[in-house]
Short mmCIF file of C-alpha atoms in Angstrom, two decimals:
data_model
loop_
_atom_site.label_atom_id
_atom_site.label_comp_id
_atom_site.label_asym_id
_atom_site.label_seq_id
_atom_site.Cartn_x
_atom_site.Cartn_y
_atom_site.Cartn_z
CA UNK A 1024 -3.51 12.81 2.21
CA UNK A 1025 -2.89 9.02 2.19
CA UNK A 1026 -1.94 7.03 -0.96
CA UNK A 1027 -3.31 7.39 -4.48
CA UNK A 1028 -4.16 4.98 -7.22
CA UNK A 1029 -1.08 4.20 -9.22
CA UNK A 1030 -0.73 3.15 -12.95
CA UNK A 1031 2.50 1.83 -14.42
CA UNK A 1032 3.31 1.10 -18.18
CA UNK A 1033 6.13 -1.05 -19.41
CA UNK A 1034 7.93 -1.24 -15.99
CA UNK A 1035 8.29 -3.87 -13.38
CA UNK A 1036 8.88 -1.69 -10.38
CA UNK A 1037 6.89 1.13 -8.77
CA UNK A 1038 6.63 2.69 -5.28
CA UNK A 1039 3.68 3.72 -3.12
CA UNK A 1040 4.50 6.61 -0.83
CA UNK A 1041 2.43 7.87 2.14
CA UNK A 1042 1.95 11.68 2.13
CA UNK A 1043 1.52 13.99 5.10
CA UNK A 1044 2.00 11.81 8.11
CA UNK A 1045 2.29 13.80 11.34
CA UNK A 1046 2.06 13.09 14.98
CA UNK A 1047 4.00 12.65 18.11
CA UNK A 1048 6.10 9.43 18.91
CA UNK A 1049 7.31 6.58 16.71
CA UNK A 1050 4.94 5.57 13.92
CA UNK A 1051 4.98 1.98 12.68
CA UNK A 1052 3.90 0.97 9.27
CA UNK A 1053 2.34 -2.28 7.78
CA UNK A 1054 1.43 -2.41 4.08
CA UNK A 1055 -1.28 -4.78 3.07
CA UNK A 1056 -2.53 -6.12 -0.32
CA UNK A 1057 -5.94 -7.29 -1.42
CA UNK A 1058 -6.60 -9.37 -4.48
CA UNK A 1059 -10.40 -9.48 -4.02
CA UNK A 1060 -11.42 -5.89 -4.24
CA UNK A 1061 -10.69 -5.17 -0.52
CA UNK A 1062 -12.80 -8.07 1.03
CA UNK A 1063 -9.64 -9.58 2.63
CA UNK A 1064 -6.18 -8.09 3.40
CA UNK A 1065 -2.80 -9.81 3.78
CA UNK A 1066 0.33 -8.24 5.24
CA UNK A 1067 3.03 -7.57 2.54
CA UNK A 1068 6.25 -9.30 3.72
CA UNK A 1069 8.90 -6.64 4.50
CA UNK A 1070 6.42 -3.96 3.93
CA UNK A 1071 7.04 -1.99 7.26
CA UNK A 1072 8.43 1.50 6.00
CA UNK A 1073 6.71 4.62 4.81
CA UNK A 1074 7.21 3.70 1.02
CA UNK A 1075 6.27 0.25 -0.49
CA UNK A 1076 8.46 -0.78 -3.42
CA UNK A 1077 6.76 -3.17 -5.67
CA UNK A 1078 9.09 -5.30 -8.04
CA UNK A 1079 8.41 -7.99 -10.67
CA UNK A 1080 5.09 -6.45 -11.67
CA UNK A 1081 3.12 -7.90 -14.60
CA UNK A 1082 -0.27 -7.14 -16.05
CA UNK A 1083 -1.63 -9.85 -13.76
CA UNK A 1084 -0.98 -7.63 -10.83
CA UNK A 1085 -3.56 -4.99 -12.15
CA UNK A 1086 -6.48 -4.62 -9.89
CA UNK A 1087 -4.67 -5.43 -6.61
CA UNK A 1088 -5.24 -2.90 -3.96
CA UNK A 1089 -2.75 -1.65 -1.49
CA UNK A 1090 -3.21 0.03 1.86
CA UNK A 1091 -1.04 0.91 4.88
CA UNK A 1092 -1.68 0.55 8.44
CA UNK A 1093 -0.19 3.14 10.82
CA UNK A 1094 0.16 2.63 14.57
CA UNK A 1095 1.87 4.17 17.52
CA UNK A 1096 2.36 2.96 21.08
CA UNK A 1097 -0.98 2.99 22.96
CA UNK A 1098 -3.11 3.87 19.82
CA UNK A 1099 -5.28 1.71 17.59
CA UNK A 1100 -4.04 1.04 13.97
CA UNK A 1101 -5.42 3.46 11.32
CA UNK A 1102 -5.60 2.34 7.82
CA UNK A 1103 -5.18 4.51 4.67
CA UNK A 1104 -7.69 4.59 1.79
CA UNK A 1105 -6.68 1.76 -0.52
CA UNK A 1106 -4.76 2.48 -3.86
CA UNK A 1107 -5.58 0.32 -6.88
CA UNK A 1108 -2.59 -0.83 -9.05
CA UNK A 1109 -2.93 -0.72 -12.83
CA UNK A 1110 -0.16 -2.34 -14.86
CA UNK A 1111 -0.23 -1.95 -18.64
CA UNK A 1112 2.07 -3.16 -21.57
#
Protein backbone atom coordinates (compact mmCIF):
# COMPACT_ATOMS: atom_id res chain seq x y z
CA UNK A 1 0.00 0.00 0.00
CA UNK A 2 2.92 2.40 0.54
CA UNK A 3 2.64 5.59 2.57
CA UNK A 4 -0.18 8.11 2.63
CA UNK A 5 -0.37 11.91 2.85
CA UNK A 6 -0.34 13.04 6.44
CA UNK A 7 -1.73 16.12 8.11
CA UNK A 8 -0.92 17.21 11.66
CA UNK A 9 -2.50 19.95 13.74
CA UNK A 10 -1.02 21.54 16.83
CA UNK A 11 1.70 18.92 17.24
CA UNK A 12 5.39 18.86 16.53
CA UNK A 13 5.85 15.13 16.03
CA UNK A 14 4.37 12.58 13.65
CA UNK A 15 5.34 9.24 12.14
CA UNK A 16 5.09 7.90 8.60
CA UNK A 17 4.80 4.09 8.57
CA UNK A 18 5.10 1.75 5.60
CA UNK A 19 2.26 -0.69 5.05
CA UNK A 20 2.30 -4.22 3.61
CA UNK A 21 5.98 -4.87 2.92
CA UNK A 22 6.57 -8.51 2.07
CA UNK A 23 9.32 -10.52 0.50
CA UNK A 24 12.19 -12.81 1.25
CA UNK A 25 15.47 -11.78 2.75
CA UNK A 26 16.49 -8.66 4.59
CA UNK A 27 14.93 -5.37 3.49
CA UNK A 28 16.79 -2.07 3.94
CA UNK A 29 15.00 1.27 4.23
CA UNK A 30 16.09 4.81 3.35
CA UNK A 31 13.66 7.68 3.81
CA UNK A 32 14.00 10.74 1.61
CA UNK A 33 12.57 14.26 1.70
CA UNK A 34 11.87 16.76 -1.08
CA UNK A 35 11.25 20.47 -0.60
CA UNK A 36 10.68 21.16 -4.31
CA UNK A 37 7.61 19.08 -5.13
CA UNK A 38 9.63 15.94 -5.82
CA UNK A 39 12.15 17.32 -8.31
CA UNK A 40 15.09 16.44 -6.05
CA UNK A 41 15.36 14.07 -3.09
CA UNK A 42 17.70 14.06 -0.08
CA UNK A 43 18.25 11.16 2.33
CA UNK A 44 16.83 11.81 5.80
CA UNK A 45 19.61 11.47 8.37
CA UNK A 46 18.89 8.38 10.48
CA UNK A 47 15.86 7.48 8.34
CA UNK A 48 16.67 3.79 7.92
CA UNK A 49 13.76 1.97 9.56
CA UNK A 50 10.25 1.06 8.48
CA UNK A 51 8.80 4.09 10.32
CA UNK A 52 10.02 7.67 10.01
CA UNK A 53 9.53 9.85 13.10
CA UNK A 54 9.40 13.58 12.38
CA UNK A 55 10.01 15.96 15.27
CA UNK A 56 10.13 19.72 15.69
CA UNK A 57 7.56 20.26 12.95
CA UNK A 58 6.32 23.75 12.12
CA UNK A 59 3.90 25.08 9.53
CA UNK A 60 7.02 25.82 7.44
CA UNK A 61 7.36 22.06 6.95
CA UNK A 62 4.03 21.89 5.11
CA UNK A 63 4.37 20.81 1.52
CA UNK A 64 7.47 18.70 2.05
CA UNK A 65 7.22 15.31 0.44
CA UNK A 66 8.52 12.09 1.93
CA UNK A 67 9.16 8.72 0.33
CA UNK A 68 11.03 5.58 1.28
CA UNK A 69 13.40 3.47 -0.75
CA UNK A 70 13.39 -0.26 -0.11
CA UNK A 71 16.22 -2.50 -1.17
CA UNK A 72 17.42 -6.04 -0.69
CA UNK A 73 20.66 -7.77 -1.57
CA UNK A 74 20.91 -8.24 -5.33
CA UNK A 75 17.84 -6.12 -6.09
CA UNK A 76 17.32 -2.58 -7.32
CA UNK A 77 15.97 0.03 -4.90
CA UNK A 78 12.22 0.56 -5.22
CA UNK A 79 10.69 3.85 -4.08
CA UNK A 80 7.25 4.37 -2.57
CA UNK A 81 4.79 6.94 -3.78
CA UNK A 82 5.54 10.23 -2.02
CA UNK A 83 3.43 11.45 0.90
CA UNK A 84 2.88 15.18 1.33
CA UNK A 85 3.12 16.61 4.85
CA UNK A 86 0.64 19.28 5.97
CA UNK A 87 1.18 21.02 9.31
CA UNK A 88 -1.50 23.41 10.58
CA UNK A 89 -1.87 25.56 13.71
